[in-house]
Coordinates of C-alpha atoms in Angstrom, one line a residue:
X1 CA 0.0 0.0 0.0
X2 CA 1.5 3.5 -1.0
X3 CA 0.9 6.8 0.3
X4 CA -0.9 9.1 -2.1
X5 CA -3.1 12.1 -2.6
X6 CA -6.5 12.5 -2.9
X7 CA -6.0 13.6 -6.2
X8 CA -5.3 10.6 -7.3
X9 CA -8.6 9.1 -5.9
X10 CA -10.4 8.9 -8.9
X11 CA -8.1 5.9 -10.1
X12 CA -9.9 4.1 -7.5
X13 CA -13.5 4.3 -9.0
X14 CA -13.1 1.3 -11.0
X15 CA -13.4 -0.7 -7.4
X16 CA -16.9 0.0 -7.7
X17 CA -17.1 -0.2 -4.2
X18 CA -20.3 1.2 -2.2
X19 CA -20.0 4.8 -1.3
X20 CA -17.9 5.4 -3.9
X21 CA -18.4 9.1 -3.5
X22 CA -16.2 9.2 -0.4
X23 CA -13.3 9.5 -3.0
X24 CA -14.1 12.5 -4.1
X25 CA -13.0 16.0 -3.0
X26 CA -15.1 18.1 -0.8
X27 CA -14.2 22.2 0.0
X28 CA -13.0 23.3 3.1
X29 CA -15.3 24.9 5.3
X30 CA -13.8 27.4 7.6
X31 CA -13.7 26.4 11.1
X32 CA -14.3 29.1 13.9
X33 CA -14.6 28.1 18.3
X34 CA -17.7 26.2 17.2
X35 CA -19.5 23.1 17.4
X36 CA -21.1 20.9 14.8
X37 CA -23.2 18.2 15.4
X38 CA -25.1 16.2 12.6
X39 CA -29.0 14.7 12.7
X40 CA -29.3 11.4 13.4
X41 CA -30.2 9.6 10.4
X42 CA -27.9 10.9 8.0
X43 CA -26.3 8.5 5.1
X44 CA -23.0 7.0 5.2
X45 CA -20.6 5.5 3.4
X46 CA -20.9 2.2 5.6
X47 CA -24.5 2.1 6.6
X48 CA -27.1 4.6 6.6
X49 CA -27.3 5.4 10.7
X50 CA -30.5 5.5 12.8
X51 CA -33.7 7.6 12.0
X52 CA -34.3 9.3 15.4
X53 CA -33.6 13.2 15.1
X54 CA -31.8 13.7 18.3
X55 CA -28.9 15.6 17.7
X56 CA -25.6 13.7 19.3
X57 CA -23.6 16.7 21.0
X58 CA -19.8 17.0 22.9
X59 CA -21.6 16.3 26.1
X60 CA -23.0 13.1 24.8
X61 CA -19.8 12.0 23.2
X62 CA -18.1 12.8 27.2
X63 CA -20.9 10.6 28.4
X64 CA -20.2 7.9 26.4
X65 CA -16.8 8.4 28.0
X66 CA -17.2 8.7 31.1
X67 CA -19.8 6.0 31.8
X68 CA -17.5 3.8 29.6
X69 CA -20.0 2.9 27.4
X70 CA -17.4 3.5 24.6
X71 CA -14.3 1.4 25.7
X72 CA -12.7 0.9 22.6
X73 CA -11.3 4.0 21.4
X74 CA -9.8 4.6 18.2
X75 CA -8.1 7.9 17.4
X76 CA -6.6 9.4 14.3
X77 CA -4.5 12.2 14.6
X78 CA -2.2 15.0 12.0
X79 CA 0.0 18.0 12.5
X80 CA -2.9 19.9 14.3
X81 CA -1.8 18.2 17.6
X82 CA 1.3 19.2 17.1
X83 CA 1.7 22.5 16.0
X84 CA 0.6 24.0 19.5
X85 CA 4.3 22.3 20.5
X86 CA 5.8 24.8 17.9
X87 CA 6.3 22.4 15.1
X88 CA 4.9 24.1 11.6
X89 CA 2.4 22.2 9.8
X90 CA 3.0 21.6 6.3
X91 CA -0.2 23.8 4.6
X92 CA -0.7 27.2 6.8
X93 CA 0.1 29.9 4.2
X94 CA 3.7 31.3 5.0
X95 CA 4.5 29.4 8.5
X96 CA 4.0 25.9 7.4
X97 CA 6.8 23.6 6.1
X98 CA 5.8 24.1 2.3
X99 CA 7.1 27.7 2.8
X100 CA 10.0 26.8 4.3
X101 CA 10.9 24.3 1.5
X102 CA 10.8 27.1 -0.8
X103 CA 14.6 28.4 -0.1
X104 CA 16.4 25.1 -1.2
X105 CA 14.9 25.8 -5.0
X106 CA 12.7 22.9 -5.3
X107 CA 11.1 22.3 -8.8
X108 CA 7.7 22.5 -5.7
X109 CA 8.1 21.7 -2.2
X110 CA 6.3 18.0 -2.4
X111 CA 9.6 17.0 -4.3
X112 CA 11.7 16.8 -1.0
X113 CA 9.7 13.6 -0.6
X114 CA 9.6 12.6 -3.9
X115 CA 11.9 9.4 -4.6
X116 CA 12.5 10.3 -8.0
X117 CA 14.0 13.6 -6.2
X118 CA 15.4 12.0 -3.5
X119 CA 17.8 9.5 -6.0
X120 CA 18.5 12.6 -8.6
X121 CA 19.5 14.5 -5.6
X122 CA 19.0 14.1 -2.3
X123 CA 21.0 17.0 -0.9
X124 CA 18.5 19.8 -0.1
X125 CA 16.3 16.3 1.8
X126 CA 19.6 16.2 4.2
X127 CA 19.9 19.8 4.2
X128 CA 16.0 20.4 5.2
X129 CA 16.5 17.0 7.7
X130 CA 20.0 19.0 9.4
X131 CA 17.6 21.6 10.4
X132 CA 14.9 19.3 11.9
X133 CA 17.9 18.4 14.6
X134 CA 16.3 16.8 18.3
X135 CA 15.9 18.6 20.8
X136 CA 13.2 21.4 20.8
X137 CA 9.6 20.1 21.1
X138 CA 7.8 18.5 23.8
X139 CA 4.2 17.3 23.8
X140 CA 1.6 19.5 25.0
X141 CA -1.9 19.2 26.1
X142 CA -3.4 17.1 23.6
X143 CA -0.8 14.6 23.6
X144 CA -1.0 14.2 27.5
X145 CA -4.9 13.6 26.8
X146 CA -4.2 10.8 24.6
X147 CA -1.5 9.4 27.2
X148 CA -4.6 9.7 29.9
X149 CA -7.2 8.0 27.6
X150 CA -4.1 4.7 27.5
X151 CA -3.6 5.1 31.5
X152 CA -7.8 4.9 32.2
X153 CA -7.9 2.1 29.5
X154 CA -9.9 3.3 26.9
X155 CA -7.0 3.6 24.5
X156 CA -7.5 0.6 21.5
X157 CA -4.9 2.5 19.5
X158 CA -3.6 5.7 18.0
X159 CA -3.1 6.1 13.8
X160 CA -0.7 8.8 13.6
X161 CA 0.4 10.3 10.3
X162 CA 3.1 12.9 12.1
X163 CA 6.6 11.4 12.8
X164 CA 7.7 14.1 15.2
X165 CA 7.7 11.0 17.7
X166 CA 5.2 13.3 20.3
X167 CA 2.9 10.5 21.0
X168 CA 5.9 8.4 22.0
X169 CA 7.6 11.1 24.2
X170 CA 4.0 11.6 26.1
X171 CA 4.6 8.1 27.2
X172 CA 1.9 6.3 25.0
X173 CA 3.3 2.7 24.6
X174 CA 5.0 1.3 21.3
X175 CA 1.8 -1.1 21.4
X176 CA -0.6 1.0 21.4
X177 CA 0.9 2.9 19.0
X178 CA 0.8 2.7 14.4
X179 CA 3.0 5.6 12.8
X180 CA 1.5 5.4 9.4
X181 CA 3.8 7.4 7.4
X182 CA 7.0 5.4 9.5
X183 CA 9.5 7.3 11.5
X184 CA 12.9 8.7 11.4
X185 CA 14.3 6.5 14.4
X186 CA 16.3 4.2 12.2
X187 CA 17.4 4.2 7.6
X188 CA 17.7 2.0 5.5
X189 CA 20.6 1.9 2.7
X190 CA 18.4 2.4 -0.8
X191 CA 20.5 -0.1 -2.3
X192 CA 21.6 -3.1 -0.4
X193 CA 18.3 -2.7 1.8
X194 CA 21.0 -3.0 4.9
X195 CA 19.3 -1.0 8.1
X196 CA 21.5 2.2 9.1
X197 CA 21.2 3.3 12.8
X198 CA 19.9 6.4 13.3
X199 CA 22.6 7.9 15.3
X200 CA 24.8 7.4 12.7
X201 CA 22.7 8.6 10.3
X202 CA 22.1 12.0 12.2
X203 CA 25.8 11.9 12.6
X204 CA 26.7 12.1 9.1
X205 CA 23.5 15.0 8.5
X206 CA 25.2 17.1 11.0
X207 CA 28.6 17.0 9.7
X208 CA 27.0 17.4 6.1
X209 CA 27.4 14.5 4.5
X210 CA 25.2 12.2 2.7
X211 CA 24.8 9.2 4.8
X212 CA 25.8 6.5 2.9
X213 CA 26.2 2.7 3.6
X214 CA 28.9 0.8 4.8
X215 CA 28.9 -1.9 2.3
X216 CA 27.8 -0.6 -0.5
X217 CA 28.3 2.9 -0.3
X218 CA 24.3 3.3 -1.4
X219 CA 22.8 6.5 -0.4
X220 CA 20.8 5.8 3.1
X221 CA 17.1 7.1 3.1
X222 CA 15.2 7.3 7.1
X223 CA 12.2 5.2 7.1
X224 CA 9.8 7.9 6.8
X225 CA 7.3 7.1 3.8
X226 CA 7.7 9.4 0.5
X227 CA 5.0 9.6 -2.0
X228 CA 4.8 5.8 -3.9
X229 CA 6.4 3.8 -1.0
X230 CA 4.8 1.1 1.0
X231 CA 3.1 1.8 4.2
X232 CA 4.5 0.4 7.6
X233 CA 3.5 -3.1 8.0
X234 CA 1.7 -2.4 11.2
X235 CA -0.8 0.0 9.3
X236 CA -2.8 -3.0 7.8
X237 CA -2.5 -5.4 10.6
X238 CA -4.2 -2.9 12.8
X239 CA -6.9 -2.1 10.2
X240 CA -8.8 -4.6 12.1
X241 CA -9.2 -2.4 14.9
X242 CA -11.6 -0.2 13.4
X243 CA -14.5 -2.8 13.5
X244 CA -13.8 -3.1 16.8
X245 CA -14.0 0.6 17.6
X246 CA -17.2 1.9 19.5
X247 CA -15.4 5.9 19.3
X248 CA -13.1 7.4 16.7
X249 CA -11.7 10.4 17.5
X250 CA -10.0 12.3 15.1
X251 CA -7.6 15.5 16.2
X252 CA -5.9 17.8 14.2
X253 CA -6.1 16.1 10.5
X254 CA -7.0 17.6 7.2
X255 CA -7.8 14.2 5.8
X256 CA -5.9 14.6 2.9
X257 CA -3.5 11.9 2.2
X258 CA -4.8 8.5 1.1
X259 CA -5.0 5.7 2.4
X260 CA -5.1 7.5 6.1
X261 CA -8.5 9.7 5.0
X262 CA -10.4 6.8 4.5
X263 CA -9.7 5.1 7.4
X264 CA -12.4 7.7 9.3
X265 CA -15.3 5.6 7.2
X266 CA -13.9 2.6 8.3
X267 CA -15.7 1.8 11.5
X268 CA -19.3 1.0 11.9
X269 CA -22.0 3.5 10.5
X270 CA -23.3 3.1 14.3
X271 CA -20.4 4.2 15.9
X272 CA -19.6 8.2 17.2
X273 CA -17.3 9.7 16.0
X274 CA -15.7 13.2 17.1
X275 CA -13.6 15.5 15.1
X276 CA -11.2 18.1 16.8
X277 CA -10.1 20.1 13.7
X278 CA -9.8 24.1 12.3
X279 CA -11.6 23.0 9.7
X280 CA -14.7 20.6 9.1
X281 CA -13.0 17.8 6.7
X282 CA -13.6 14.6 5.3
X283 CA -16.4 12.7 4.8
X284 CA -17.8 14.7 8.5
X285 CA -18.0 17.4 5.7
X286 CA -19.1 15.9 2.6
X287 CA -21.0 13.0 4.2
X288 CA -22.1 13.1 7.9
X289 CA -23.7 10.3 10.3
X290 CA -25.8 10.8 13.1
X291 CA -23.3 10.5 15.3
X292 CA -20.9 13.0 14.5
X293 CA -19.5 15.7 16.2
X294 CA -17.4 18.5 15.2
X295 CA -15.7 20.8 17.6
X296 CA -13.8 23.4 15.3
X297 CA -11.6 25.5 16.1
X298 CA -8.2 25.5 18.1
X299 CA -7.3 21.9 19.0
X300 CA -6.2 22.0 22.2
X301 CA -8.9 24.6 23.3
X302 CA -11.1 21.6 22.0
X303 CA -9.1 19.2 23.9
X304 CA -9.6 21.5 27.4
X305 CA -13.4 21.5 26.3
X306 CA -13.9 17.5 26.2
X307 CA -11.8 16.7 29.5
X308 CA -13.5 19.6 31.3
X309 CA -16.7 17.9 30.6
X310 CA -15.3 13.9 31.6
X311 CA -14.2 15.7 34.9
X312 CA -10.2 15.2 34.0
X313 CA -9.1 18.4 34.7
X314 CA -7.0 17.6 37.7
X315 CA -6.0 14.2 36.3
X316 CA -4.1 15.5 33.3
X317 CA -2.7 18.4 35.4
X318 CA -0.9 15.6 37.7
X319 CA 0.0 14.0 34.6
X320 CA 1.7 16.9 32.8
X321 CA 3.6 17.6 36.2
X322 CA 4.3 14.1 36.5
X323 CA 6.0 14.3 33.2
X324 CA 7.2 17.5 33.1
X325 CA 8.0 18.3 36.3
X326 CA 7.4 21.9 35.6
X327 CA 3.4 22.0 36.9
X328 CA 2.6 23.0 33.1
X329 CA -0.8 23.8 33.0
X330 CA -2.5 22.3 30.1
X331 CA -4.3 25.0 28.4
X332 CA -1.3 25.1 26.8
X333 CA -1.9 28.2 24.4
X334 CA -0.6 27.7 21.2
X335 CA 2.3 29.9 19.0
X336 CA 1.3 32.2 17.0
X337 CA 1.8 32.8 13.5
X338 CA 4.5 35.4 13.9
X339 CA 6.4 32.8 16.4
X340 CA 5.9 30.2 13.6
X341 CA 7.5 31.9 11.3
X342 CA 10.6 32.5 13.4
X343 CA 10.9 28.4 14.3
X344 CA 13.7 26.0 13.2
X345 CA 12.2 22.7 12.7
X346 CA 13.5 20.3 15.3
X347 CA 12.1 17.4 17.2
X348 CA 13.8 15.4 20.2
X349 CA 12.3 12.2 21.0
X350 CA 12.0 8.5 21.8
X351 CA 11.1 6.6 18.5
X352 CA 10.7 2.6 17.7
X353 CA 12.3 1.0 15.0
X354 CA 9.2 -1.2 13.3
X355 CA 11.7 -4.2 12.3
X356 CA 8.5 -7.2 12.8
X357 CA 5.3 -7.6 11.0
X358 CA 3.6 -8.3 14.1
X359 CA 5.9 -6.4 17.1
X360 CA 7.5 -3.1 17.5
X361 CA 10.8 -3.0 19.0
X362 CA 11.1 -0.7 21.4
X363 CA 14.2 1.8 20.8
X364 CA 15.2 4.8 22.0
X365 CA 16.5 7.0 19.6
X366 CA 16.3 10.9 19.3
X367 CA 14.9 12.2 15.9
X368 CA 12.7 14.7 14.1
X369 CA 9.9 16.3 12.2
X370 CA 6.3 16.4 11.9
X371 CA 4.2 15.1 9.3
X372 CA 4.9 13.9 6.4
X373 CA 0.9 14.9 5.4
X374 CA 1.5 15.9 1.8
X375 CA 0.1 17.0 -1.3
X376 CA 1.7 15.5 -4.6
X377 CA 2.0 17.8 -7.5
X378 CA 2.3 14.7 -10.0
X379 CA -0.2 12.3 -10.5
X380 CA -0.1 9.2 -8.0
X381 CA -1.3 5.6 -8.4
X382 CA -3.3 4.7 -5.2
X383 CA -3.2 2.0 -3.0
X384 CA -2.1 -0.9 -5.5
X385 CA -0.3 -4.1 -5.6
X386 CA 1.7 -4.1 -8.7
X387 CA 0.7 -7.9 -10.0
X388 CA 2.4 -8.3 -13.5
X389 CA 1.4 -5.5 -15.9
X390 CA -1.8 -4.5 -14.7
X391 CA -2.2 -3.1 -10.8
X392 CA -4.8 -4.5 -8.5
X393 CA -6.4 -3.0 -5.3
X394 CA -5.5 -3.9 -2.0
X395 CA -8.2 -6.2 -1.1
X396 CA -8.2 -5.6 2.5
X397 CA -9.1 -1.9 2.3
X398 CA -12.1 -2.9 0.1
X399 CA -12.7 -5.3 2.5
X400 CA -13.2 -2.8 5.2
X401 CA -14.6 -0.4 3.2
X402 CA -17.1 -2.6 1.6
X403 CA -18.4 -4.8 4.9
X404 CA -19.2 -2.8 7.4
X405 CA -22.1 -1.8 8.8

């Protein structure tokens, strides 16, 4: 399974799958300190929801919570939840990491990630990664929240498409844990396929050179995913958690890179499902169910909002001083765009090298960067298998797509 656009989506309408139209585009809708919650009874793309016209609201969704009626919680999360840490996303006009990208002279900032790119030159990737150095960002408030959701056991597991390594420095455990778009903790040689440790491939970044291999002198790439690689192997084996889910959560995400979006149709048409967003997004935009919720706005004044109303105000306090050691409160407010603009990109944090199919090894190792939640300039082929000459879907996603209800 490769990581794509949802540009590319329209490949995928020869699947004929149900609900096709959740692979089409939908506009952004401006998000303000507001809530949105849908009508029961609205369609889906998995099932078409109950008929009663209650509206479901944040106070139900903190019920559910609280009387742990929802025990199985699912939660998908993007560079909204980290930004507030002071890591710039990769689409905010003139702060995010597409503007940065603009001084090394790219043919368009998505080709730092490009392979083709990457092989022809991978200088200004090494260049851009030197300044992404550990050391500067700690979680904040919404990472603590998702630590505190594990600790009360509510946590099934946490899809993240950022590899700033946040959700592992917040203490959320390598099992509980799928980085989707891989992580920066280890490389691999692009040649030979021989793993290269990560503090000697941060070694050679910060003395300038191009890490290379020790065997076969093949450049060495960080297992991050670029545009056309494979996904993690834990991605897929964990896509069974969303029939299991009875809440999704998603924080922070503009739903844009494939096959992450669609994993928010993925669980049960019955099953709530809260957005914490600036903007309304996905098929919560395009598509609502009768359980959905959207608090837009700020995400980790969305955050404070749900855990004033489960009563865990004082609980992630003690965590974050726990943590910290500091007493950081955790209306954590966060940087403005003027501060954004004057931030060097740099993460410092526990990572786990995904060696098994099955297992995550844990290993400490600092690294960097946030999200790799990009928008390809080229045309992409989705998520295929290449059989032969012609490409087939990956049958699990239609699977899940497909059989739920």
């Amino acid at each position: 399974m490769a990581l794509f656009p949802r540009s590319a989506v329209p490949a995928l309408r020869f699947w004929g799958l149900r609900g096709a139209r959740a692979w089409t585009r939908w506009p952004r809708i401006p998000g303000g300190g507001w809530s949105i919650s849908c009508f029961a009874g609205a369609s889906s793309d998995t099932g078409g929801g109950d008929h009663s016209q209650k509206k479901f609201l944040l106070q139900d969704i903190a019920e559910l919570i609280k009387t742990r009626a929802c025990q199985k919680v699912v939660v998908m999360v993007g560079a909204g939840i980290s930004t507030p840490s002071g890591i710039p996303d990769f689409r905010s006009p003139g702060v995010g990491y597409y503007s940065i990208l603009q001084q090394y002279k790219l043919p368009y900032p998505e080709a730092i990630f490009e392979l083709s790119f990457f092989f022809h030159d991978p200088k200004p990737f090494f260049t851009f990664a030197k300044k992404l150095y550990p050391g500067n960002y700690r979680p904040n408030a919404t990472h603590y929240f998702l630590r505190l959701l594990h600790e009360k056991g509510l946590l099934l597991r946490l899809y993240t498409q950022n590899i700033d390594g946040l959700e592992r420095a917040s203490g959320i455990p390598d099992s509980k844990l799928v980085e989707a778009h891989g992580s920066l903790a280890s490389a691999t040689c692009t040649v030979c396929r021989r793993p290269y440790p990560g503090e000697d491939f941060w070694a050679d970044v910060m003395a300038d050179r191009v890490p290379r291999c020790p065997v076969c002198s093949g450049v060495t790439k960080p297992d991050i995913v670029f545009f056309g690689e494979p996904l993690p192997a834990r991605f897929l084996l964990h896509l069974a958690d969303f029939p299991m889910a009875d809440l999704l959560l998603i924080l922070g995400t503009s739903l844009e890179v494939e096959p992450f979006a669609s994993l928010s149709d993925a669980v049960r048409s019955s099953v709530p499902r809260l957005l914490i967003n600036r903007d309304l997004v996905g098929s919560l935009a395009r598509n609502p169910r009768g359980r959905d919720v959207a608090q837009l706005g700020d995400v980790v004044h969305g955050v404070k909002r749900l855990v004033e109303l489960l009563g865990w105000t004082d609980d992630i306090q003690d965590l974050i001083q726990r943590e910290t050691g500091k007493g950081q409160h955790y209306t954590v407010q966060p940087v403005s765009q003027e501060d954004c603009s004057r931030l060097q990109p740099g993460v410092a944090l526990p990572q786990v090298d995904l060696t098994g199919a099955l297992t995550a090894s844990s290993r400490e190792t600092s690294l960097p960067l946030a999200v790799p939640c990009l928008r390809a300039s080229a045309p992409r082929v989705g998520p295929f298998i290449s059989t032969g000459k012609s490409p087939q879907p990956l049958a699990i996603i239609g699977y899940f797509l497909t059989s739920l209800d």
